[in-house]
Short mmCIF file of C-alpha atoms in Angstrom, two decimals:
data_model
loop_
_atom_site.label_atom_id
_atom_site.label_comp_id
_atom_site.label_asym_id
_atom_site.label_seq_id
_atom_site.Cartn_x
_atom_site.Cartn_y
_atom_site.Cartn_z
CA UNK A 8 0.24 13.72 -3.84
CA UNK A 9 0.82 12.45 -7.45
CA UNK A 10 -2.15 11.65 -9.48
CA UNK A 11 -1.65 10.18 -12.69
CA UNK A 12 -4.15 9.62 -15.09
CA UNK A 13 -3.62 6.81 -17.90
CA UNK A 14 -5.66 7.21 -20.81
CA UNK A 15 -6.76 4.22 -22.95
CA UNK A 16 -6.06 6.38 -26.10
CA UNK A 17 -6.74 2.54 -28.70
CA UNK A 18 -8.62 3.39 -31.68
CA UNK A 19 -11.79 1.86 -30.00
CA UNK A 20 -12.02 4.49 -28.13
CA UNK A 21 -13.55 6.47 -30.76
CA UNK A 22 -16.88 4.78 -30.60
CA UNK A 23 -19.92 7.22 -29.60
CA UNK A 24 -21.86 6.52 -27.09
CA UNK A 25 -25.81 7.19 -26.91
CA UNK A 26 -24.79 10.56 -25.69
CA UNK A 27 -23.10 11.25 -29.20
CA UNK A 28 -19.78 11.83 -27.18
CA UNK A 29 -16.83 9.56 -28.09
CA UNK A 30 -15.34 6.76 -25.50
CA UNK A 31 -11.93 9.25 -25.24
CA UNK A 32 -14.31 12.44 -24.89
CA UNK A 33 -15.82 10.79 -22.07
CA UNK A 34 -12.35 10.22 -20.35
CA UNK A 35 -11.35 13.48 -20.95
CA UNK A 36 -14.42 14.85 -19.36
CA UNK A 37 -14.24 12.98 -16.30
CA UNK A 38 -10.46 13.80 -16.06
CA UNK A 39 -11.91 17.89 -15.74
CA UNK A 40 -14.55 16.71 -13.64
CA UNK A 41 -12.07 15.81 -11.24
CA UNK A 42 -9.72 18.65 -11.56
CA UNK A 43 -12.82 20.40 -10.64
CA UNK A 44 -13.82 18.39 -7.59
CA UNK A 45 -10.06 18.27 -5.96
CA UNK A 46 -10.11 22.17 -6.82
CA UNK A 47 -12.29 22.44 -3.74
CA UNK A 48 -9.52 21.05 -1.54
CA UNK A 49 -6.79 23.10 -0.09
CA UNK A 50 -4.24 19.92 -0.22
CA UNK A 51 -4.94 20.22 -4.27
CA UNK A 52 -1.92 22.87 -4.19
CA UNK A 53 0.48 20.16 -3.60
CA UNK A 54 -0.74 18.04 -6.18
CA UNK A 55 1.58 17.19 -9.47
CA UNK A 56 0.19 15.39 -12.16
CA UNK A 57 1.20 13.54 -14.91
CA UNK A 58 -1.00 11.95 -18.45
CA UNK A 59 0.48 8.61 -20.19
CA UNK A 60 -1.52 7.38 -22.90
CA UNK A 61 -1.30 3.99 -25.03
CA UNK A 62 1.22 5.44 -27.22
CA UNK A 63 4.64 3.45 -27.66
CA UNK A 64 7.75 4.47 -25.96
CA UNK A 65 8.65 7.71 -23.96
CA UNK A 66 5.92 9.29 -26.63
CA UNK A 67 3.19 7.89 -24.09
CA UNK A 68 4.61 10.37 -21.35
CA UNK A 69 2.25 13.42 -22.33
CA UNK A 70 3.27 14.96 -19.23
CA UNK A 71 5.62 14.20 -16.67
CA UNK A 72 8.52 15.32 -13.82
CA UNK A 73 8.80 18.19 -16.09
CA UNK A 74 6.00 19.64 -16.92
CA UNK A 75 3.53 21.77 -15.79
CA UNK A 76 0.09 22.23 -15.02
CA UNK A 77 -0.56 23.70 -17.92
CA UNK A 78 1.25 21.72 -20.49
CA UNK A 79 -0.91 18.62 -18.33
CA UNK A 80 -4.15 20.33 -19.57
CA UNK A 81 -3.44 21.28 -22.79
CA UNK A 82 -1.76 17.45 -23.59
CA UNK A 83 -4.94 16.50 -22.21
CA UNK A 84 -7.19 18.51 -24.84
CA UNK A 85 -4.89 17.16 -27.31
CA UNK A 86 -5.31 13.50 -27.43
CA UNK A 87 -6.66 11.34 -30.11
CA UNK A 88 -7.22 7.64 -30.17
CA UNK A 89 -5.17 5.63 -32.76
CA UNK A 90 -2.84 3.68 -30.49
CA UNK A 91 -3.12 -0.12 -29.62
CA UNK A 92 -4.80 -1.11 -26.41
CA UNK A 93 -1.18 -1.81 -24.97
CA UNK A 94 -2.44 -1.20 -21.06
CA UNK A 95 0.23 -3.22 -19.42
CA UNK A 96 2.89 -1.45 -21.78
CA UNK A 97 1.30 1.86 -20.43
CA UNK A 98 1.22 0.63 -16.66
CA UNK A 99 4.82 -0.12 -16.65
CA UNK A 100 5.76 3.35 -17.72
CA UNK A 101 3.36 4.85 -15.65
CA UNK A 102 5.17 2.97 -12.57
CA UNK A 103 8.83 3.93 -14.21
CA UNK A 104 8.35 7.03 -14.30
CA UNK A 105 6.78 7.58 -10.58
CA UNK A 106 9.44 5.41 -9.55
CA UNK A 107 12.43 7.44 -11.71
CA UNK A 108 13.73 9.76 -8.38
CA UNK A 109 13.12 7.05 -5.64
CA UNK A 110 16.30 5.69 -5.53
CA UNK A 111 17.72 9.19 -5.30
CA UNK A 112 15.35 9.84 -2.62
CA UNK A 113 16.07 7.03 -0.55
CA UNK A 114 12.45 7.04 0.02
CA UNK A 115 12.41 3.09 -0.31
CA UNK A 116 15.05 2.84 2.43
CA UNK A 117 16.31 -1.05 1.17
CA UNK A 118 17.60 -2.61 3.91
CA UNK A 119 17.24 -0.39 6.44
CA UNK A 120 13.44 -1.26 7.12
CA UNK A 121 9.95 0.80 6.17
CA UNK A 122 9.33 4.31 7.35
CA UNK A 123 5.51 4.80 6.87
CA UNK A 124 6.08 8.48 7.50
CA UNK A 125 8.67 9.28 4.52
CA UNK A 126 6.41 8.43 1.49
CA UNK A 127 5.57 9.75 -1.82
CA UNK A 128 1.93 8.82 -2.02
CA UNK A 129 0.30 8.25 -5.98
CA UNK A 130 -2.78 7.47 -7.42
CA UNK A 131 -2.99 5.71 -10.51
CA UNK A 132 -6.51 6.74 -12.54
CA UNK A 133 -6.68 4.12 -15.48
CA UNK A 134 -9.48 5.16 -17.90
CA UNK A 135 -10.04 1.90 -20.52
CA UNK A 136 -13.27 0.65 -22.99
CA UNK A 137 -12.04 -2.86 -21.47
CA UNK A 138 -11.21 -3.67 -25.31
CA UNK A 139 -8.85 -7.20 -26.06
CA UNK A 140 -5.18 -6.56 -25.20
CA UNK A 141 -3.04 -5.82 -27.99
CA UNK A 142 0.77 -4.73 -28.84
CA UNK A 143 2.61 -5.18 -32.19
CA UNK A 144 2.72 -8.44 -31.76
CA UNK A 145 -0.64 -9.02 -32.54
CA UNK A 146 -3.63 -10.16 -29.22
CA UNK A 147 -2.55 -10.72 -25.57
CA UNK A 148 -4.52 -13.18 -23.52
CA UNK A 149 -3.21 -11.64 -20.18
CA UNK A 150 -1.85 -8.36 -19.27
CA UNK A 151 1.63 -8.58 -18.52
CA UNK A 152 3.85 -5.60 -17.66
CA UNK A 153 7.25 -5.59 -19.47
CA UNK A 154 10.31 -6.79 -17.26
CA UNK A 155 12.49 -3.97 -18.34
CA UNK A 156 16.17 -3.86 -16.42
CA UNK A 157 16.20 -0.40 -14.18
CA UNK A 158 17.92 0.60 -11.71
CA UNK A 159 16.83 -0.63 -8.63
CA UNK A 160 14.85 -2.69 -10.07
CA UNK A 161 16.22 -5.98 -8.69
CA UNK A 162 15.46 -4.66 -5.11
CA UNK A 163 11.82 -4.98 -5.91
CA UNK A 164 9.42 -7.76 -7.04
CA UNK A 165 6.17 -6.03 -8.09
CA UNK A 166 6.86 -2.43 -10.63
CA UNK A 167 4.98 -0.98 -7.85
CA UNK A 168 5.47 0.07 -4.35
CA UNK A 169 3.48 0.39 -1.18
CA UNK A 170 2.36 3.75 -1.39
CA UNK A 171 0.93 3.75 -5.38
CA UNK A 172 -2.39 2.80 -5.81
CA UNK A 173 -4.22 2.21 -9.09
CA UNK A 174 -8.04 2.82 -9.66
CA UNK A 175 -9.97 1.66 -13.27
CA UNK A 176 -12.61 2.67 -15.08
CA UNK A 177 -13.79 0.20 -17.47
CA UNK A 178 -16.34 1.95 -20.28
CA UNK A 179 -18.64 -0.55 -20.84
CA UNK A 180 -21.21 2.46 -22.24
CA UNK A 181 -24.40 1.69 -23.33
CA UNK A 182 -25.14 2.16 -27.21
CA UNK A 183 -21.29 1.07 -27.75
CA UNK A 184 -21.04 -2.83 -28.88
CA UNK A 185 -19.18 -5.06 -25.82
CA UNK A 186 -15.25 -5.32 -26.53
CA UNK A 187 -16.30 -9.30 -27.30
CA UNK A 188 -17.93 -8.20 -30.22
CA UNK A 189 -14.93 -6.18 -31.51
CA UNK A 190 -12.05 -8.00 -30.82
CA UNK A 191 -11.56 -11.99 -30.11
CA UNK A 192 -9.46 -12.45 -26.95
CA UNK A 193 -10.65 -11.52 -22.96
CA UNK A 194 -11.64 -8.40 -22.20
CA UNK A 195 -12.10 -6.41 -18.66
CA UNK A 196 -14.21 -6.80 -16.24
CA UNK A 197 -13.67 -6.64 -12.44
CA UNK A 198 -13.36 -10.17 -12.58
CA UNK A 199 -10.57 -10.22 -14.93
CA UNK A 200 -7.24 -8.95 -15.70
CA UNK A 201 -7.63 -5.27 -14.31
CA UNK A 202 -9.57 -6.24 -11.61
CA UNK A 203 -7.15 -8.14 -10.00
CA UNK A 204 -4.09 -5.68 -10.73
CA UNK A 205 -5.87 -3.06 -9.58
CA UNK A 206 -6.53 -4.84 -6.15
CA UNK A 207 -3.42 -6.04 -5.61
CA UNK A 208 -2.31 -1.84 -5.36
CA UNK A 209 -5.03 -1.46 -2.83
CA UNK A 210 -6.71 0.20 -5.60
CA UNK A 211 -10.05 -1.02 -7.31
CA UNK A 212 -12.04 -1.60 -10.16
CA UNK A 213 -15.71 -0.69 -11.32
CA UNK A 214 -16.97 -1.18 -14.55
CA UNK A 215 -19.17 1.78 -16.00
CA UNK A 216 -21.92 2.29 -17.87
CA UNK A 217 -23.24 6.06 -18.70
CA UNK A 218 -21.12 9.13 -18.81
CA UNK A 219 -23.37 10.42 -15.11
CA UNK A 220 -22.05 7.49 -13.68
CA UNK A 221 -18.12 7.80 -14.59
CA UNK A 222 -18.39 11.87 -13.40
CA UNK A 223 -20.26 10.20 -10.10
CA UNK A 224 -17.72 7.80 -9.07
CA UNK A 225 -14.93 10.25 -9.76
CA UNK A 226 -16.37 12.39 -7.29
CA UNK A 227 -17.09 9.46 -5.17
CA UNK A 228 -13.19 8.43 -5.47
CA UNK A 229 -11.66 12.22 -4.83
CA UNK A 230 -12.82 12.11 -0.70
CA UNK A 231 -10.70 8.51 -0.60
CA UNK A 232 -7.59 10.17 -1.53
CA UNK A 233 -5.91 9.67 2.03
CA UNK A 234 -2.44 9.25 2.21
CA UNK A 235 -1.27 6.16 3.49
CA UNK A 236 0.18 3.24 2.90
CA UNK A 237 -0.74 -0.49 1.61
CA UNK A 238 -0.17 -3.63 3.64
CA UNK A 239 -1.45 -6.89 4.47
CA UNK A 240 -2.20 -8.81 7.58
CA UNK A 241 -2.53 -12.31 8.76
CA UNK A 242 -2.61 -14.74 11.72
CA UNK A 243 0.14 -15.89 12.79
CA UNK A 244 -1.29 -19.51 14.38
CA UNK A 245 -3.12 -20.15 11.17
CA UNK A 246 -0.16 -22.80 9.70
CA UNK A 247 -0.95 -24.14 13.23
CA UNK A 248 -4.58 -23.71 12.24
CA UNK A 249 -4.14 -25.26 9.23
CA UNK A 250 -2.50 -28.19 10.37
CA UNK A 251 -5.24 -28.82 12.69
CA UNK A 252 -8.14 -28.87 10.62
CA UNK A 253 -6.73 -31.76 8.28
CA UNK A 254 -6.05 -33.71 11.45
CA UNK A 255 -9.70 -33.06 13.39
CA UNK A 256 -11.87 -31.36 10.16
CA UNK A 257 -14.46 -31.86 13.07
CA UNK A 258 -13.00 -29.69 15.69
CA UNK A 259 -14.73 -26.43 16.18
CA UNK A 260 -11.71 -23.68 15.74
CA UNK A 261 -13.46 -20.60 16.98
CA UNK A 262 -11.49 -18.86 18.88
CA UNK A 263 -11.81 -16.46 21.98
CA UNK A 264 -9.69 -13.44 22.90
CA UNK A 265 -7.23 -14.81 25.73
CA UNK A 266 -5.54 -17.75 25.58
CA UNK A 267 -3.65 -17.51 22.29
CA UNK A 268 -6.27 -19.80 20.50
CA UNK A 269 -7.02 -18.92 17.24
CA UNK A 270 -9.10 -15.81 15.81
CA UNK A 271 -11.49 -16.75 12.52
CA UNK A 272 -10.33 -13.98 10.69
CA UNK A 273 -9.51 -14.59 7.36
CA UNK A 274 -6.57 -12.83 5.64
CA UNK A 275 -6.91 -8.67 4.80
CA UNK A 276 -4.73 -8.25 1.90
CA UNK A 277 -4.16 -5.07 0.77
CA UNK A 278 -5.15 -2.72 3.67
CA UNK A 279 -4.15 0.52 3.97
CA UNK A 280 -2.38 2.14 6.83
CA UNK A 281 -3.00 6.00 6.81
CA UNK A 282 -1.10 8.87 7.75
CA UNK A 283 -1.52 11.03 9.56
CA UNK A 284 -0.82 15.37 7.81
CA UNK A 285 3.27 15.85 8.10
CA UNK A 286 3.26 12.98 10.22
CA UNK A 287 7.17 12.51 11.83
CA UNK A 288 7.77 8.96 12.26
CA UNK A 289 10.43 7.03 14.60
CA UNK A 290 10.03 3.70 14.08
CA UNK A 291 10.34 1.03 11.02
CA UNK A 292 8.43 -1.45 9.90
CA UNK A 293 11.36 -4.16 10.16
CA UNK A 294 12.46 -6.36 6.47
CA UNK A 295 11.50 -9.13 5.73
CA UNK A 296 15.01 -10.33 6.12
CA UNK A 297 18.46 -9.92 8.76
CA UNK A 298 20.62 -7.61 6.77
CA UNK A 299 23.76 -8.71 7.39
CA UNK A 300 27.70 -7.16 6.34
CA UNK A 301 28.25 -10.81 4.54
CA UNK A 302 25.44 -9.99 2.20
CA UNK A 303 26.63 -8.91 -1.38
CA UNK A 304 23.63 -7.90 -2.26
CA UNK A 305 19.89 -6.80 -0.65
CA UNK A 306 17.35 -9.67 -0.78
CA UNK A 307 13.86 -7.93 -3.35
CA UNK A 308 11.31 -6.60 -1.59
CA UNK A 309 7.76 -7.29 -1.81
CA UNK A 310 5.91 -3.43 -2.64
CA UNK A 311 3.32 -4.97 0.55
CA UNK A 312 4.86 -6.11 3.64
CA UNK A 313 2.86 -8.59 4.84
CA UNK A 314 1.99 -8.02 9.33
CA UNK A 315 1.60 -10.94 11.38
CA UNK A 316 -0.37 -10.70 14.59
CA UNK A 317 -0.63 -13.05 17.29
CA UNK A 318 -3.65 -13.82 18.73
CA UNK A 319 -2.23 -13.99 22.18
CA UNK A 320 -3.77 -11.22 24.33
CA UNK A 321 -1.07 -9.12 26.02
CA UNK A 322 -0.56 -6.26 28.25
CA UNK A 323 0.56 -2.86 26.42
CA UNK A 324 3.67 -1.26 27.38
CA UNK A 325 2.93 1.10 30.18
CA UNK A 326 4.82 4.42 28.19
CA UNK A 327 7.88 6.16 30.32
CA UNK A 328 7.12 9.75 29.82
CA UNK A 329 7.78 11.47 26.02
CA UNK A 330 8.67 8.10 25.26
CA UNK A 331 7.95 8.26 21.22
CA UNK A 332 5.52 6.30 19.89
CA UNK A 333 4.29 5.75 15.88
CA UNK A 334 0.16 4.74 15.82
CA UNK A 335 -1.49 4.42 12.22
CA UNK A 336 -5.27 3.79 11.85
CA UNK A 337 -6.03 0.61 9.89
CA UNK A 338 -8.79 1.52 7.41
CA UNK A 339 -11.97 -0.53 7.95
CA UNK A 340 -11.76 -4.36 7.26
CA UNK A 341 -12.78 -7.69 8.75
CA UNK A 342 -9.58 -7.51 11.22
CA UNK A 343 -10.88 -4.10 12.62
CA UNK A 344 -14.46 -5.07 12.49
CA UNK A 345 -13.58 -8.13 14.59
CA UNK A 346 -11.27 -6.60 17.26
CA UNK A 347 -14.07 -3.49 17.14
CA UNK A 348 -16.87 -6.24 18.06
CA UNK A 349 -15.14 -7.04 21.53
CA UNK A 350 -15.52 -4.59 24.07
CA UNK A 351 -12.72 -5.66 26.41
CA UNK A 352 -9.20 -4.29 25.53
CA UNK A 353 -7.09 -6.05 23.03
CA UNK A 354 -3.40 -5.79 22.84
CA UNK A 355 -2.22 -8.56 19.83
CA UNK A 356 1.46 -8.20 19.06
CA UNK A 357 2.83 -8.11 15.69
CA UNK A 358 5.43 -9.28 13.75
CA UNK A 359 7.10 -9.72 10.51
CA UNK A 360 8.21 -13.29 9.70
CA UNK A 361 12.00 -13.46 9.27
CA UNK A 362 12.76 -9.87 10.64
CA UNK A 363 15.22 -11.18 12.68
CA UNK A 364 16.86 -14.15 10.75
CA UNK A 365 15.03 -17.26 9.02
CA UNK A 366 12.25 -18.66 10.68
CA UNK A 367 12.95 -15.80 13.58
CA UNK A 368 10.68 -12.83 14.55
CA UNK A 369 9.99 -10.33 17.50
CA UNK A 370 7.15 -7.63 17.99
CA UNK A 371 7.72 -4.79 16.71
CA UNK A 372 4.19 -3.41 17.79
CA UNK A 373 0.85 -4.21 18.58
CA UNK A 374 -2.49 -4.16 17.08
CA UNK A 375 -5.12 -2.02 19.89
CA UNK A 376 -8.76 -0.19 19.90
CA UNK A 377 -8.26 3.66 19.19
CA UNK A 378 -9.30 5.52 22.06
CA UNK A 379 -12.51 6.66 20.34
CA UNK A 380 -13.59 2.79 19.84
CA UNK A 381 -14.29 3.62 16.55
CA UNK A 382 -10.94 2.60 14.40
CA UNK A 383 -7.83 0.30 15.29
CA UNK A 384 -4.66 1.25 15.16
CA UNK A 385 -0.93 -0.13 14.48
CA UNK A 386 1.13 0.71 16.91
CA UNK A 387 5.03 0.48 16.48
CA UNK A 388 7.84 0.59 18.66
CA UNK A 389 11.31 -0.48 18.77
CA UNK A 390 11.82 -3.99 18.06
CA UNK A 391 11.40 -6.61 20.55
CA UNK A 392 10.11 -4.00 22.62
CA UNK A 393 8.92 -6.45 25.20
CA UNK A 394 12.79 -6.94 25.94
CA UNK A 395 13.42 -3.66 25.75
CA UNK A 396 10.76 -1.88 27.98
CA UNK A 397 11.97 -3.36 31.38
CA UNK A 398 15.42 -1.96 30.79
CA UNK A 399 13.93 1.25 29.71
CA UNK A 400 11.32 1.61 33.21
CA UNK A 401 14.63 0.10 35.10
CA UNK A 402 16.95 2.85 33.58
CA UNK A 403 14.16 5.53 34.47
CA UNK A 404 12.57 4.81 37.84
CA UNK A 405 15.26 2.92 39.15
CA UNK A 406 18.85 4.10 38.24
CA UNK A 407 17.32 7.56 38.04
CA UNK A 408 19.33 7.64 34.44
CA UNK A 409 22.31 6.30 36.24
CA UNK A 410 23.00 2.99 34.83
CA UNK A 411 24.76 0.11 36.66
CA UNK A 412 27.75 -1.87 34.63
CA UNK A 413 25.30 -4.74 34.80
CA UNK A 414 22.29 -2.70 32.99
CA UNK A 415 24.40 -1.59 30.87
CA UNK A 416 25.94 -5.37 30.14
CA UNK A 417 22.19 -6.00 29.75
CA UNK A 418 21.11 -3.35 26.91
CA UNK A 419 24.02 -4.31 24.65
CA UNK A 420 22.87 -7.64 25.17
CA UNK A 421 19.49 -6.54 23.67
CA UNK A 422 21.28 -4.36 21.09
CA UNK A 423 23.06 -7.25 19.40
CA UNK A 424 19.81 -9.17 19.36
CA UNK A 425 17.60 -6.79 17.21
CA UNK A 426 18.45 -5.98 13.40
CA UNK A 427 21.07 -3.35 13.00
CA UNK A 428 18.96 -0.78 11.21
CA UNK A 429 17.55 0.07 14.40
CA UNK A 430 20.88 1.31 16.18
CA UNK A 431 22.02 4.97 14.94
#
């Protein structure tokens, strides 16, 4: 795992708190404080990690791709605060540089569809006294990260992708006057601009007040470093839903299990999916688009693909034998705590809207209880695998692996229907 860890390194960050330590002494201690609680973990030998600050330019990258872990902790000892508060200057190089091999990786896989399994996953630790944005051009009312052109860069929409998540720290200490009282202009809160960028990573933001509680929700955060990745899911009746409440506000629109009618979940953006230890994947998560050979050029990617799921109950595929299948737990949210809350089995298929052409989507999996009854998972298979399965069981327990001219009339049929991505 990467862990970076961006350090608000402003001038305001030399302020003492009642414990006579400075703002930037604080967020150097907690920094060691978690060295010293991921120590404890085996899995920290794998680690890499990497120190922007708030300086300007490539002088922000204290340590990087290159360095070690050595040069990380003596960078580290070394900082002083005289910079601008330039955060969203310091995000965007922070997500530059994770994102500088990636394209040589082909860990992204554009056009080709979303392996959870092949990931690099990264944590983002932003360490901040909340103070006004600033930059040379004087006070910023929002954060904004640059738009810089990079390569690869107009395959994405966000700077970030699904598997980077950031986590602030806002030092609100006591003893310290409020970043109000310094400096006109907004300043952070979970509420405001940080709160909202961190959430949209699947990260999150908690404002802090005393130098025992930043080294207690360090700890607290080292135990949710699980790799996964970040997605979102939502009904895929509820433009039906929608429609229907402006027509009949009355109507009552709770919904059972059966029948397709429509579940009162609300939306869970930002979720994350997590994988399994040197998981080995088979199947994508489709695009959000038909790649096609008359396309010049990719359509961008959003970093969070967004998973329908149809509140139709169905049957799950009964599995041939060593058929592979992926599963990913869904971390807990009000979509597992409602499926979880209903004791019968669920099966809801899932899709992603325009997988297969505008306005056109198959399953690509299904949304089921764990067999614990604890957790839900994603399950994926190959797309459209409702069309699919009945050739497979036919090809199996039928033609004994034999196939007829007619079956095998049948499966190319299928094979020009799904995106090409899928086909080796």
């Amino acid at each position: 795992m990467i862990i970076v860890f961006v350090i608000d390194t402003s001038a305001s960050m030399n302020q003492r708190s009642t414990n006579g330590l400075t703002l930037l002494d604080c967020a150097k201690s907690a920094v060691e404080h978690f060295l010293k609680v991921r120590s404890r973990d085996n899995v920290m030998r794998s680690d890499k990690y990497f120190l922007v600050t708030c300086e300007e330019g490539s002088s922000g990258i204290k340590s990087g791709w290159k360095e070690n872990f050595a040069t990380f902790t003596q960078e580290l000892k070394n900082l002083t605060a005289r910079d601008l508060s330039n955060i969203g200057g310091s995000l965007k190089r922070t997500f530059d540089l994770l994102n500088f091999y990636r394209l040589q990786t082909t860990i992204d896989n554009y056009g080709q569809g979303r392996n959870p399994w092949f990931i690099e996953p990264s944590i983002i630790i932003l360490l901040t006294d909340g103070s006004a944005l600033t930059n040379q051009s004087g006070v910023l009312n929002t954060l904004t990260l640059p738009l810089t052109p990079n390569p690869g860069s107009e395959l994405n929409i966000e700077p970030f992708r699904w598997d980077q998540r950031l986590f602030t720290y806002v030092l609100h200490f006591n003893g310290v006057n409020t970043p109000s009282q310094r400096f006109p202009g907004p300043v952070a809160t979970p509420d405001s601009y940080m709160g909202p960028m961190s959430d949209v990573t699947g990260g999150k933001c908690q404002v802090i007040t005393s130098l025992k509680m930043l080294l207690q929700a360090i700890e607290n955060l080292v135990p949710k470093l699980q790799t996964g990745v970040v997605v979102s899911f939502d009904n895929l009746e509820r433009d039906k839903e929608n429609r229907e409440r402006e027509r009949d506000k009355e109507r009552d629109s709770s919904s059972s299990v059966n029948g397709g009618e429509l579940s009162p979940v609300p939306p869970c953006s930002h979720k994350l999916l997590l994988i399994p230890p040197n998981c080995v994947g088979y199947w994508p998560i489709p695009e959000a688009f038909l790649p096609d050979n008359a396309m010049t050029q990719l359509a961008p990617r959003t970093a969070h693909p967004t998973i329908y799921y149809s509140t139709v109950d169905s049957e799950p595929p009964s599995f041939v034998k060593s058929f592979p299948c992926d599963s990913y737990e869904i971390e807990p949210c009000a979509l597992t705590t409602y499926l979880l809350s209903h004791k019968k089995e669920i099966c809801w298929q899932t899709f992603i809207m325009n997988s297969n052409g505008p306005n056109s989507c198959e399953p690509f999996g299904y949304l089921k209880i764990a067999p614990n009854g604890k957790t839900v998972n994603l399950f994926v298979l190959p797309y459209n695998y409702p069309k699919f399965w009945p050739l497979l069981e036919e090809l199996v327990n039928v033609f004994k692996l034999n196939p007829t001219p007619k079956w095998r009339q049948e499966f190319e049929s299928y094979l020009t229907s799904i995106p090409c991505y899928y086909i080796n």
